[in-house]
Amino acid sequence: MRARRLRRRPGRLTGGNATASCGVQPDVNTLTRRSALTSTAGLAATAIAGMSGCSPASALSSSAGRKPTTQDWIAFARTVTGPVFLPGTSGYRNSKLVFDTRFDGNAPVAVMGVKRVSDVAQAMRFATKFSLQISPRGGGHSYVGASATNGTFVLDMRALDSVSYRASDRTVAVGAGATLYDVKAQLAAHGRAIPTGTCPTVGVAGLTLGGGLGVESRAQGLTADRLTAAQLVLPDGRSVLADAHHYSDIFWALRGGGGGNIGMVTSLRFATHAATGKGIFTLTFPGTAAVPVMTGWARWIATAARSRWAGVHVDAIGGGRLHVSILGVTEAGDERAAAASVLRAVGVTPVATSYLRMSYLDSVIYLGGGTTSSRQGFTAGSDVLAKLDTNTATAIRAAVIARSAAGGPGSALLDPLTGAVTGPATSATAFPWRGHVASVQWYAGGTGYTSALHWLADAHRRVAHFSSGGYVNYLETGMPAKRYYATNLPRLAQIRAHYDPARRLHSGIVV
């Protein structure tokens, strides 16, 4: 379960009926409770998942050291309420698909559609018995396809999608399978919100566990900063509540430590804030002005009012040319004043400007490109910057120009790490980038994965002298954990070793 996806490009944002470029997945509720579970030889064993009257112990006797057989899976399916799919079943292919089409060929050993928390506990015990690794799956937006990893047992949490607002303390309980739009829409009905990313189909759980950057981060902090408690199932099958007073070590790790490192989160509780109308502005600049735009923006985010947010897009448009823009979000009525303050800091005359004012939920739909999205192929990664001076901006520009000259799609998307993000101490949560200026997401859409990966490597090389690491919600294959957790890695690794010594959980990164 992972992070926010790419925002619509400034100047190309569309209305509420548009489709965003960030993925909707097959609905787990279409997988029937009594789905067929088929042997590798193709022999059907129908009406297995959800059968009652069978003892869980029959599927959980000691069998360490061997792989589960079809009969083992059949016995396991009788102990859970959700459907279980093995390779060869009609539902297996759809059940394993994640947002990024790059991972369509991956082959998990099985996929279970979780319907109850007890299903997760049973799956943990089964995985322990047969030494299987478990991959959590929420929104399915992991940049490395972690929730469809070859050979892992995928627990699809999408059916646990409840959203329940409690007016007495203005908190919301969210199931681990809920998506950003679902949560935003249901909270907006109460005039409340939590800070998240913009892609409507990203899972709230994965976003939170990695930190959670978005257009309200400067005003309200990370999504993880709003987390007050989480229910999770540990690798030994125990269901525990983690908050500031219970399992506080786990609670620390859940706020920025990434998904799938400590346990399977089944629900989360957040403190909400008021949902207010938004003003949105877009400033488009000459492609040759990338460096002063980035450095001026960096000066602006260092001192701007926390209610004001802005991000920079530097996009490759071919022939070595660039498209440079700033997307800003602020309180309704402040959009022109906020944009003017950005322009003073940047010192470059824009070639185009636009200003919009809308309700909170309309802004969610607008920035997300709609209420849902479709799957796509992409390659992406990140760097985190402690400062953004002329040398750093020049290196970023050079990386995108190289991609543009090669004719491939590519963007550098700069998000601020200032404002409320800097409130907690670096060691207060597992999220380590409290004293930094910005994250740079390197994004290349399309299926030219090999060339895109080469470009990512080149981009990292160009900014290596200025980079402090990466954002774990923009995870990349083969990168060391130190890159994502910095000084917080030793504590996170200690907690992981305590609760998951056998590394039963798979997250796409070794902690």
Short mmCIF file of C-alpha atoms in Angstrom, two decimals:
data_model
loop_
_atom_site.label_atom_id
_atom_site.label_comp_id
_atom_site.label_asym_id
_atom_site.label_seq_id
_atom_site.Cartn_x
_atom_site.Cartn_y
_atom_site.Cartn_z
CA MET A 1 0.00 0.00 0.00
CA ARG A 2 1.58 3.07 -0.98
CA ALA A 3 1.56 6.81 -2.02
CA ARG A 4 -0.05 9.67 -3.75
CA ARG A 5 0.04 9.53 -7.53
CA LEU A 6 0.88 12.21 -10.07
CA ARG A 7 -1.29 15.30 -10.02
CA ARG A 8 -2.81 16.58 -13.23
CA ARG A 9 -0.41 18.94 -14.96
CA PRO A 10 -1.10 22.63 -14.40
CA GLY A 11 -2.96 24.04 -17.39
CA ARG A 12 -4.32 20.59 -18.21
CA LEU A 13 -6.53 20.06 -15.20
CA THR A 14 -9.99 18.85 -16.00
CA GLY A 15 -13.38 18.89 -14.37
CA GLY A 16 -15.17 16.39 -12.21
CA ASN A 17 -16.18 14.07 -15.03
CA ALA A 18 -12.61 13.55 -16.19
CA THR A 19 -10.61 10.39 -15.61
CA ALA A 20 -7.40 10.80 -13.62
CA SER A 21 -4.19 9.10 -14.63
CA CYS A 22 -3.92 7.07 -11.48
CA GLY A 23 -5.86 3.88 -11.51
CA VAL A 24 -8.94 2.00 -10.37
CA GLN A 25 -8.65 -1.66 -9.51
CA PRO A 26 -11.04 -4.60 -9.88
CA ASP A 27 -13.56 -4.52 -7.03
CA VAL A 28 -12.92 -7.22 -4.46
CA ASN A 29 -16.65 -7.37 -3.81
CA THR A 30 -17.11 -9.00 -7.21
CA LEU A 31 -15.15 -11.98 -5.93
CA THR A 32 -17.86 -14.19 -4.48
CA ARG A 33 -17.57 -15.68 -1.04
CA ARG A 34 -17.93 -19.17 -2.49
CA SER A 35 -15.47 -18.66 -5.37
CA ALA A 36 -13.78 -21.69 -6.89
CA LEU A 37 -10.32 -22.61 -5.68
CA THR A 38 -8.58 -24.63 -8.35
CA SER A 39 -5.62 -26.98 -8.25
CA THR A 40 -2.59 -26.37 -10.41
CA ALA A 41 -3.79 -29.27 -12.56
CA GLY A 42 -7.00 -27.37 -13.22
CA LEU A 43 -9.31 -29.55 -11.09
CA ALA A 44 -12.05 -27.41 -9.56
CA ALA A 45 -12.71 -27.46 -5.86
CA THR A 46 -15.81 -25.29 -5.74
CA ALA A 47 -17.74 -23.78 -2.82
CA ILE A 48 -14.67 -23.72 -0.56
CA ALA A 49 -14.11 -20.13 0.49
CA GLY A 50 -16.51 -19.20 3.26
CA MET A 51 -17.60 -22.71 4.26
CA SER A 52 -18.56 -22.97 7.92
CA GLY A 53 -18.34 -25.73 10.47
CA CYS A 54 -14.67 -26.54 9.85
CA SER A 55 -12.05 -26.27 12.54
CA PRO A 56 -9.26 -23.74 11.87
CA ALA A 57 -6.85 -26.15 13.51
CA SER A 58 -7.29 -28.57 10.64
CA ALA A 59 -5.52 -26.11 8.36
CA LEU A 60 -2.93 -24.91 10.83
CA SER A 61 -1.15 -27.99 12.14
CA SER A 62 2.64 -27.91 11.97
CA SER A 63 4.07 -28.23 8.45
CA ALA A 64 7.21 -26.14 8.61
CA GLY A 65 9.67 -26.65 5.81
CA ARG A 66 7.32 -27.50 2.94
CA LYS A 67 5.25 -25.53 0.47
CA PRO A 68 1.47 -25.63 0.79
CA THR A 69 -0.31 -28.06 -1.49
CA THR A 70 -3.65 -27.42 -3.13
CA GLN A 71 -5.27 -29.41 -0.33
CA ASP A 72 -3.55 -27.16 2.21
CA TRP A 73 -5.02 -24.13 0.47
CA ILE A 74 -8.45 -25.74 0.38
CA ALA A 75 -8.25 -26.43 4.10
CA PHE A 76 -7.13 -22.85 4.72
CA ALA A 77 -9.98 -21.44 2.62
CA ARG A 78 -12.45 -23.18 4.92
CA THR A 79 -11.16 -21.13 7.85
CA VAL A 80 -11.73 -17.68 6.32
CA THR A 81 -14.69 -15.71 5.02
CA GLY A 82 -12.98 -14.09 2.03
CA PRO A 83 -12.27 -15.75 -1.33
CA VAL A 84 -8.88 -17.31 -2.05
CA PHE A 85 -7.47 -17.41 -5.59
CA LEU A 86 -4.64 -19.62 -6.83
CA PRO A 87 -2.93 -19.45 -10.23
CA GLY A 88 -5.19 -21.12 -12.77
CA THR A 89 -8.50 -19.88 -11.38
CA SER A 90 -10.68 -17.57 -13.43
CA GLY A 91 -10.51 -14.85 -10.79
CA TYR A 92 -6.78 -15.02 -10.13
CA ARG A 93 -5.62 -12.69 -12.90
CA ASN A 94 -7.94 -9.82 -11.98
CA SER A 95 -7.36 -10.29 -8.27
CA LYS A 96 -3.60 -9.72 -8.61
CA LEU A 97 -3.68 -6.63 -10.83
CA VAL A 98 -2.29 -3.43 -9.33
CA PHE A 99 -2.29 0.13 -10.62
CA ASP A 100 0.96 0.00 -12.61
CA THR A 101 0.50 -2.26 -15.65
CA ARG A 102 4.24 -2.93 -15.56
CA PHE A 103 3.53 -5.63 -12.96
CA ASP A 104 0.70 -7.44 -14.78
CA GLY A 105 2.96 -10.43 -15.36
CA ASN A 106 3.77 -10.92 -11.68
CA ALA A 107 2.61 -14.16 -10.08
CA PRO A 108 1.79 -14.16 -6.36
CA VAL A 109 1.39 -17.65 -4.93
CA ALA A 110 -2.19 -16.76 -3.95
CA VAL A 111 -4.50 -13.80 -3.40
CA MET A 112 -7.08 -13.59 -0.63
CA GLY A 113 -9.85 -11.00 -0.58
CA VAL A 114 -10.03 -10.10 3.10
CA LYS A 115 -13.57 -9.64 4.45
CA ARG A 116 -12.94 -9.70 8.19
CA VAL A 117 -10.03 -9.00 10.51
CA SER A 118 -10.14 -12.67 11.50
CA ASP A 119 -9.21 -13.53 7.90
CA VAL A 120 -5.94 -11.63 8.33
CA ALA A 121 -5.11 -13.47 11.55
CA GLN A 122 -5.76 -16.83 9.89
CA ALA A 123 -3.62 -15.84 6.92
CA MET A 124 -0.76 -14.82 9.20
CA ARG A 125 -0.83 -18.21 10.91
CA PHE A 126 -1.00 -20.04 7.59
CA ALA A 127 1.93 -18.01 6.24
CA THR A 128 3.96 -18.80 9.35
CA LYS A 129 3.19 -22.49 9.06
CA PHE A 130 4.42 -22.67 5.46
CA SER A 131 7.09 -19.93 5.61
CA LEU A 132 5.24 -17.71 3.13
CA GLN A 133 5.76 -13.97 2.79
CA ILE A 134 2.64 -11.81 2.93
CA SER A 135 2.13 -8.75 0.74
CA PRO A 136 -0.48 -6.24 1.92
CA ARG A 137 -2.65 -4.73 -0.80
CA GLY A 138 -4.77 -1.60 -0.34
CA GLY A 139 -5.01 0.81 -3.26
CA GLY A 140 -2.32 -1.10 -5.15
CA HIS A 141 -0.26 1.97 -6.03
CA SER A 142 3.16 0.77 -4.87
CA TYR A 143 5.83 2.11 -7.21
CA VAL A 144 7.60 -1.26 -7.09
CA GLY A 145 4.47 -3.41 -7.34
CA ALA A 146 4.99 -4.66 -3.79
CA SER A 147 1.40 -5.83 -3.45
CA ALA A 148 1.74 -8.19 -6.40
CA THR A 149 5.23 -9.54 -5.78
CA ASN A 150 6.13 -12.90 -7.26
CA GLY A 151 5.75 -15.79 -4.85
CA THR A 152 4.08 -13.83 -2.05
CA PHE A 153 0.67 -14.39 -0.49
CA VAL A 154 -1.32 -11.22 -1.22
CA LEU A 155 -3.93 -10.05 1.27
CA ASP A 156 -6.29 -7.74 -0.60
CA MET A 157 -7.82 -5.36 1.94
CA ARG A 158 -10.16 -3.45 -0.38
CA ALA A 159 -13.36 -4.84 1.12
CA LEU A 160 -12.42 -3.27 4.48
CA ASP A 161 -13.42 0.15 3.20
CA SER A 162 -15.64 1.56 5.93
CA VAL A 163 -15.49 5.26 6.84
CA SER A 164 -17.10 6.27 10.15
CA TYR A 165 -17.01 9.84 11.46
CA ARG A 166 -17.39 10.43 15.21
CA ALA A 167 -18.70 13.90 15.94
CA SER A 168 -17.94 13.78 19.67
CA ASP A 169 -14.19 14.07 19.13
CA ARG A 170 -14.13 14.91 15.41
CA THR A 171 -12.20 11.79 14.49
CA VAL A 172 -12.77 9.32 11.69
CA ALA A 173 -12.22 5.56 11.64
CA VAL A 174 -11.15 4.30 8.24
CA GLY A 175 -10.87 0.72 7.03
CA ALA A 176 -7.53 -0.26 5.51
CA GLY A 177 -9.10 -0.70 2.08
CA ALA A 178 -10.65 2.77 1.81
CA THR A 179 -9.45 5.06 -0.97
CA LEU A 180 -8.71 8.76 -0.79
CA TYR A 181 -11.82 9.87 -2.63
CA ASP A 182 -14.12 7.69 -0.55
CA VAL A 183 -12.73 9.16 2.66
CA LYS A 184 -12.74 12.72 1.37
CA ALA A 185 -16.31 12.50 0.09
CA GLN A 186 -17.74 10.96 3.24
CA LEU A 187 -15.92 13.39 5.52
CA ALA A 188 -16.94 16.38 3.41
CA ALA A 189 -20.56 15.55 4.18
CA HIS A 190 -19.71 16.41 7.81
CA GLY A 191 -17.68 19.48 6.87
CA ARG A 192 -14.44 17.72 7.84
CA ALA A 193 -11.29 16.47 6.12
CA ILE A 194 -7.88 14.91 6.61
CA PRO A 195 -4.78 15.96 4.64
CA THR A 196 -3.96 13.48 1.87
CA GLY A 197 -2.63 13.26 -1.64
CA THR A 198 -4.82 13.91 -4.65
CA CYS A 199 -5.15 10.64 -6.59
CA PRO A 200 -8.67 9.33 -5.87
CA THR A 201 -7.84 5.61 -5.93
CA VAL A 202 -4.75 5.62 -3.73
CA GLY A 203 -5.35 3.71 -0.50
CA VAL A 204 -5.46 5.79 2.67
CA ALA A 205 -3.59 3.14 4.67
CA GLY A 206 -0.57 2.94 2.40
CA LEU A 207 -0.38 6.69 1.99
CA THR A 208 -0.47 7.19 5.75
CA LEU A 209 2.08 4.52 6.59
CA GLY A 210 4.65 6.17 4.31
CA GLY A 211 3.93 9.69 5.56
CA GLY A 212 1.40 11.21 3.18
CA LEU A 213 2.24 14.39 1.26
CA GLY A 214 -0.42 16.52 -0.39
CA VAL A 215 -1.73 20.00 -1.06
CA GLU A 216 -2.67 20.53 2.60
CA SER A 217 0.64 19.35 4.05
CA ARG A 218 1.91 22.86 4.76
CA ALA A 219 -1.29 23.71 6.62
CA GLN A 220 -2.18 20.43 8.31
CA GLY A 221 0.95 18.27 8.21
CA LEU A 222 1.33 14.79 6.79
CA THR A 223 -1.53 12.32 6.69
CA ALA A 224 0.50 10.36 9.27
CA ASP A 225 0.57 13.39 11.57
CA ARG A 226 -3.22 13.15 11.84
CA LEU A 227 -3.14 9.46 12.79
CA THR A 228 -4.24 8.89 16.40
CA ALA A 229 -4.53 5.09 16.46
CA ALA A 230 -4.36 2.01 14.26
CA GLN A 231 -5.63 -1.54 14.58
CA LEU A 232 -3.31 -4.14 13.11
CA VAL A 233 -2.65 -7.86 13.04
CA LEU A 234 0.90 -8.84 13.96
CA PRO A 235 2.76 -11.68 12.23
CA ASP A 236 1.99 -13.99 15.16
CA GLY A 237 -1.75 -13.50 14.55
CA ARG A 238 -2.47 -11.13 17.44
CA SER A 239 -4.73 -8.15 16.76
CA VAL A 240 -3.54 -5.06 18.65
CA LEU A 241 -4.39 -1.38 18.93
CA ALA A 242 -1.42 0.95 18.56
CA ASP A 243 -1.59 4.53 19.76
CA ALA A 244 0.43 6.92 21.90
CA HIS A 245 -0.21 4.81 25.02
CA HIS A 246 -0.43 1.24 23.70
CA TYR A 247 2.27 -0.34 21.56
CA SER A 248 3.75 3.12 21.21
CA ASP A 249 6.78 1.70 19.40
CA ILE A 250 4.51 0.34 16.68
CA PHE A 251 2.60 3.63 16.58
CA TRP A 252 5.89 5.44 16.00
CA ALA A 253 6.77 3.07 13.14
CA LEU A 254 3.37 3.35 11.47
CA ARG A 255 3.83 7.08 10.96
CA GLY A 256 6.27 7.12 8.06
CA GLY A 257 7.83 3.66 8.33
CA GLY A 258 6.04 2.38 5.25
CA GLY A 259 3.45 -0.36 4.82
CA GLY A 260 4.13 -4.04 5.39
CA ASN A 261 6.99 -3.70 7.85
CA ILE A 262 5.42 -4.31 11.27
CA GLY A 263 1.96 -5.83 10.79
CA MET A 264 -1.17 -5.81 8.65
CA VAL A 265 -3.08 -2.63 9.40
CA THR A 266 -6.83 -3.24 9.32
CA SER A 267 -8.17 0.17 10.39
CA LEU A 268 -6.93 3.65 11.24
CA ARG A 269 -8.31 6.57 13.24
CA PHE A 270 -7.53 10.18 12.33
CA ALA A 271 -8.09 13.59 13.86
CA THR A 272 -9.92 15.65 11.25
CA HIS A 273 -9.83 19.34 10.38
CA ALA A 274 -12.39 21.68 8.86
CA ALA A 275 -13.06 21.22 5.15
CA THR A 276 -12.94 24.71 3.66
CA GLY A 277 -13.33 26.07 0.14
CA LYS A 278 -10.18 26.30 -1.95
CA GLY A 279 -8.60 28.79 -4.31
CA ILE A 280 -6.44 27.25 -7.03
CA PHE A 281 -3.99 29.04 -9.29
CA THR A 282 -1.73 27.93 -12.12
CA LEU A 283 1.29 29.92 -13.30
CA THR A 284 2.99 28.87 -16.54
CA PHE A 285 6.49 30.13 -17.31
CA PRO A 286 8.90 30.05 -20.25
CA GLY A 287 10.71 26.71 -20.38
CA THR A 288 14.01 28.56 -20.18
CA ALA A 289 13.09 29.91 -16.73
CA ALA A 290 13.18 26.58 -14.89
CA VAL A 291 16.06 27.52 -12.58
CA PRO A 292 14.77 30.90 -11.31
CA VAL A 293 11.28 29.44 -10.96
CA MET A 294 12.55 26.60 -8.77
CA THR A 295 14.84 28.75 -6.63
CA GLY A 296 12.23 31.49 -6.24
CA TRP A 297 9.64 28.89 -5.28
CA ALA A 298 12.06 27.52 -2.66
CA ARG A 299 12.39 30.99 -1.14
CA TRP A 300 8.62 31.36 -1.14
CA ILE A 301 7.80 28.07 0.61
CA ALA A 302 10.32 28.91 3.35
CA THR A 303 8.26 31.87 4.58
CA ALA A 304 4.78 31.64 3.05
CA ALA A 305 1.73 31.38 5.28
CA ARG A 306 1.00 27.74 6.08
CA SER A 307 -2.44 28.04 4.50
CA ARG A 308 -0.70 28.48 1.14
CA TRP A 309 0.71 25.53 -0.81
CA ALA A 310 2.40 25.37 -4.21
CA GLY A 311 4.33 22.78 -6.21
CA VAL A 312 6.53 23.04 -9.29
CA HIS A 313 6.29 20.95 -12.45
CA VAL A 314 9.23 20.78 -14.85
CA ASP A 315 8.10 18.63 -17.79
CA ALA A 316 9.98 17.26 -20.79
CA ILE A 317 8.14 18.15 -24.01
CA GLY A 318 10.66 16.91 -26.58
CA GLY A 319 13.56 18.39 -28.48
CA GLY A 320 15.31 19.40 -25.28
CA ARG A 321 12.48 21.80 -24.44
CA LEU A 322 10.71 22.16 -21.09
CA HIS A 323 7.27 23.10 -19.80
CA VAL A 324 7.53 24.86 -16.44
CA SER A 325 4.60 25.67 -14.17
CA ILE A 326 3.51 26.18 -10.59
CA LEU A 327 0.25 24.82 -9.21
CA GLY A 328 -0.98 26.56 -6.07
CA VAL A 329 -3.73 25.77 -3.57
CA THR A 330 -4.88 28.14 -0.84
CA GLU A 331 -8.03 29.24 0.97
CA ALA A 332 -10.89 30.38 -1.26
CA GLY A 333 -10.53 34.09 -1.97
CA ASP A 334 -6.77 34.10 -1.42
CA GLU A 335 -5.76 32.63 -4.79
CA ARG A 336 -4.78 35.89 -6.52
CA ALA A 337 -2.90 37.28 -3.53
CA ALA A 338 -1.09 33.97 -3.03
CA ALA A 339 -0.15 33.80 -6.71
CA ALA A 340 1.13 37.38 -6.60
CA SER A 341 3.37 36.51 -3.66
CA VAL A 342 4.78 33.55 -5.60
CA LEU A 343 5.48 35.74 -8.62
CA ARG A 344 7.34 38.28 -6.49
CA ALA A 345 9.56 35.50 -5.14
CA VAL A 346 10.16 33.97 -8.56
CA GLY A 347 10.80 37.23 -10.41
CA VAL A 348 9.77 35.79 -13.78
CA THR A 349 6.81 36.99 -15.83
CA PRO A 350 4.42 34.10 -16.51
CA VAL A 351 3.20 33.36 -20.02
CA ALA A 352 -0.18 32.24 -18.71
CA THR A 353 -2.15 32.34 -15.46
CA SER A 354 -5.42 30.86 -14.27
CA TYR A 355 -7.46 31.24 -11.09
CA LEU A 356 -10.29 29.12 -9.74
CA ARG A 357 -12.41 29.08 -6.61
CA MET A 358 -14.49 26.11 -5.49
CA SER A 359 -15.89 24.10 -2.61
CA TYR A 360 -13.66 21.68 -0.75
CA LEU A 361 -15.05 18.53 -2.37
CA ASP A 362 -15.05 20.13 -5.81
CA SER A 363 -11.36 20.91 -5.31
CA VAL A 364 -10.72 17.27 -4.39
CA ILE A 365 -12.40 16.14 -7.62
CA TYR A 366 -10.65 18.81 -9.67
CA LEU A 367 -7.14 18.12 -8.39
CA GLY A 368 -7.71 14.36 -8.67
CA GLY A 369 -8.97 14.62 -12.23
CA GLY A 370 -12.25 13.00 -11.24
CA THR A 371 -13.58 10.59 -8.66
CA THR A 372 -11.90 7.52 -10.09
CA SER A 373 -9.04 6.64 -12.40
CA SER A 374 -7.67 4.01 -14.75
CA ARG A 375 -4.61 1.79 -14.64
CA GLN A 376 -1.45 2.81 -16.49
CA GLY A 377 2.21 2.04 -16.88
CA PHE A 378 4.76 4.37 -15.34
CA THR A 379 8.21 4.53 -13.76
CA ALA A 380 9.02 6.89 -10.91
CA GLY A 381 11.32 7.65 -8.00
CA SER A 382 12.38 10.54 -5.79
CA ASP A 383 15.04 12.62 -4.12
CA VAL A 384 14.67 14.69 -0.95
CA LEU A 385 16.43 18.06 -0.78
CA ALA A 386 17.73 19.85 2.30
CA LYS A 387 18.11 23.01 0.22
CA LEU A 388 17.25 24.15 -3.28
CA ASP A 389 19.79 26.64 -4.55
CA THR A 390 20.89 27.51 -8.09
CA ASN A 391 23.22 24.53 -8.36
CA THR A 392 20.50 22.11 -7.25
CA ALA A 393 17.92 23.63 -9.60
CA THR A 394 20.40 23.53 -12.47
CA ALA A 395 20.96 19.82 -11.88
CA ILE A 396 17.21 19.14 -11.85
CA ARG A 397 16.76 21.12 -15.06
CA ALA A 398 19.60 19.23 -16.73
CA ALA A 399 18.02 15.89 -15.82
CA VAL A 400 14.70 16.79 -17.41
CA ILE A 401 16.36 18.37 -20.46
CA ALA A 402 18.23 15.10 -21.02
CA ARG A 403 14.94 13.22 -21.01
CA SER A 404 13.37 15.80 -23.31
CA ALA A 405 16.28 15.58 -25.75
CA ALA A 406 15.93 11.79 -25.83
CA GLY A 407 12.26 12.15 -26.75
CA GLY A 408 10.86 10.37 -23.73
CA PRO A 409 8.16 11.57 -21.34
CA GLY A 410 9.46 12.73 -17.99
CA SER A 411 8.80 15.24 -15.24
CA ALA A 412 10.35 16.58 -12.07
CA LEU A 413 7.54 17.29 -9.61
CA LEU A 414 8.62 19.37 -6.62
CA ASP A 415 6.52 19.29 -3.45
CA PRO A 416 7.24 21.40 -0.35
CA LEU A 417 8.32 19.84 2.95
CA THR A 418 7.90 23.11 4.83
CA GLY A 419 5.13 24.52 7.00
CA ALA A 420 3.38 22.08 9.33
CA VAL A 421 5.52 19.20 8.05
CA THR A 422 8.40 20.64 10.07
CA GLY A 423 6.41 20.69 13.32
CA PRO A 424 7.29 17.27 14.80
CA ALA A 425 10.92 16.50 15.57
CA THR A 426 12.78 14.24 13.15
CA SER A 427 12.74 11.44 15.73
CA ALA A 428 9.08 11.91 16.74
CA THR A 429 7.84 9.61 13.98
CA ALA A 430 9.48 7.28 11.47
CA PHE A 431 9.17 9.94 8.74
CA PRO A 432 12.69 11.43 8.67
CA TRP A 433 12.41 14.51 6.44
CA ARG A 434 11.22 17.14 8.93
CA GLY A 435 14.05 19.60 8.34
CA HIS A 436 14.11 19.50 4.54
CA VAL A 437 12.86 21.82 1.83
CA ALA A 438 11.30 19.66 -0.87
CA SER A 439 10.84 16.29 -2.42
CA VAL A 440 11.46 15.80 -6.13
CA GLN A 441 9.42 13.07 -7.76
CA TRP A 442 10.90 11.86 -11.03
CA TYR A 443 8.03 10.55 -13.13
CA ALA A 444 7.97 8.94 -16.59
CA GLY A 445 4.64 7.76 -17.92
CA GLY A 446 4.22 5.01 -20.49
CA THR A 447 5.59 1.53 -21.01
CA GLY A 448 9.14 2.38 -22.07
CA TYR A 449 10.36 1.05 -18.74
CA THR A 450 13.98 0.36 -19.66
CA SER A 451 14.69 3.86 -20.93
CA ALA A 452 12.75 5.35 -18.03
CA LEU A 453 14.81 3.42 -15.49
CA HIS A 454 18.00 4.63 -17.17
CA TRP A 455 16.68 8.18 -16.93
CA LEU A 456 15.88 7.76 -13.23
CA ALA A 457 19.41 6.56 -12.60
CA ASP A 458 20.77 9.55 -14.52
CA ALA A 459 18.55 11.97 -12.59
CA HIS A 460 19.71 10.54 -9.26
CA ARG A 461 23.31 10.84 -10.39
CA ARG A 462 22.90 14.48 -11.37
CA VAL A 463 21.42 15.51 -8.00
CA ALA A 464 23.37 13.07 -5.81
CA HIS A 465 25.47 15.83 -4.26
CA PHE A 466 22.30 17.65 -3.16
CA SER A 467 20.06 14.72 -2.23
CA SER A 468 19.47 13.52 1.33
CA GLY A 469 17.55 10.41 0.30
CA GLY A 470 14.12 9.47 -0.99
CA TYR A 471 10.46 9.41 0.03
CA VAL A 472 9.37 5.87 0.88
CA ASN A 473 5.98 6.30 -0.80
CA TYR A 474 7.94 6.75 -4.03
CA LEU A 475 9.92 3.57 -3.46
CA GLU A 476 12.40 2.26 -6.05
CA THR A 477 13.68 -1.27 -6.50
CA GLY A 478 17.14 -2.02 -5.15
CA MET A 479 17.55 1.10 -3.05
CA PRO A 480 18.87 0.68 0.53
CA ALA A 481 16.53 1.34 3.45
CA LYS A 482 18.89 4.05 4.72
CA ARG A 483 17.91 6.15 1.72
CA TYR A 484 14.29 6.33 2.91
CA TYR A 485 14.60 6.38 6.69
CA ALA A 486 17.94 8.14 7.32
CA THR A 487 18.64 8.49 11.04
CA ASN A 488 15.36 6.76 11.94
CA LEU A 489 16.39 3.45 10.34
CA PRO A 490 18.05 1.86 13.42
CA ARG A 491 14.94 2.28 15.56
CA LEU A 492 12.63 1.12 12.77
CA ALA A 493 14.79 -1.95 12.13
CA GLN A 494 14.77 -2.78 15.84
CA ILE A 495 10.97 -2.60 15.97
CA ARG A 496 10.67 -4.69 12.82
CA ALA A 497 13.00 -7.34 14.23
CA HIS A 498 10.99 -7.50 17.46
CA TYR A 499 7.56 -7.98 15.90
CA ASP A 500 8.47 -9.72 12.64
CA PRO A 501 11.77 -11.55 13.23
CA ALA A 502 11.05 -14.04 10.44
CA ARG A 503 10.31 -11.20 7.99
CA ARG A 504 6.91 -12.63 7.25
CA LEU A 505 5.71 -9.33 5.79
CA HIS A 506 6.87 -8.06 2.40
CA SER A 507 6.97 -4.34 1.65
CA GLY A 508 9.37 -4.04 -1.27
CA ILE A 509 12.22 -2.82 0.95
CA VAL A 510 14.47 -4.63 3.41
CA VAL A 511 14.32 -3.01 6.85
#
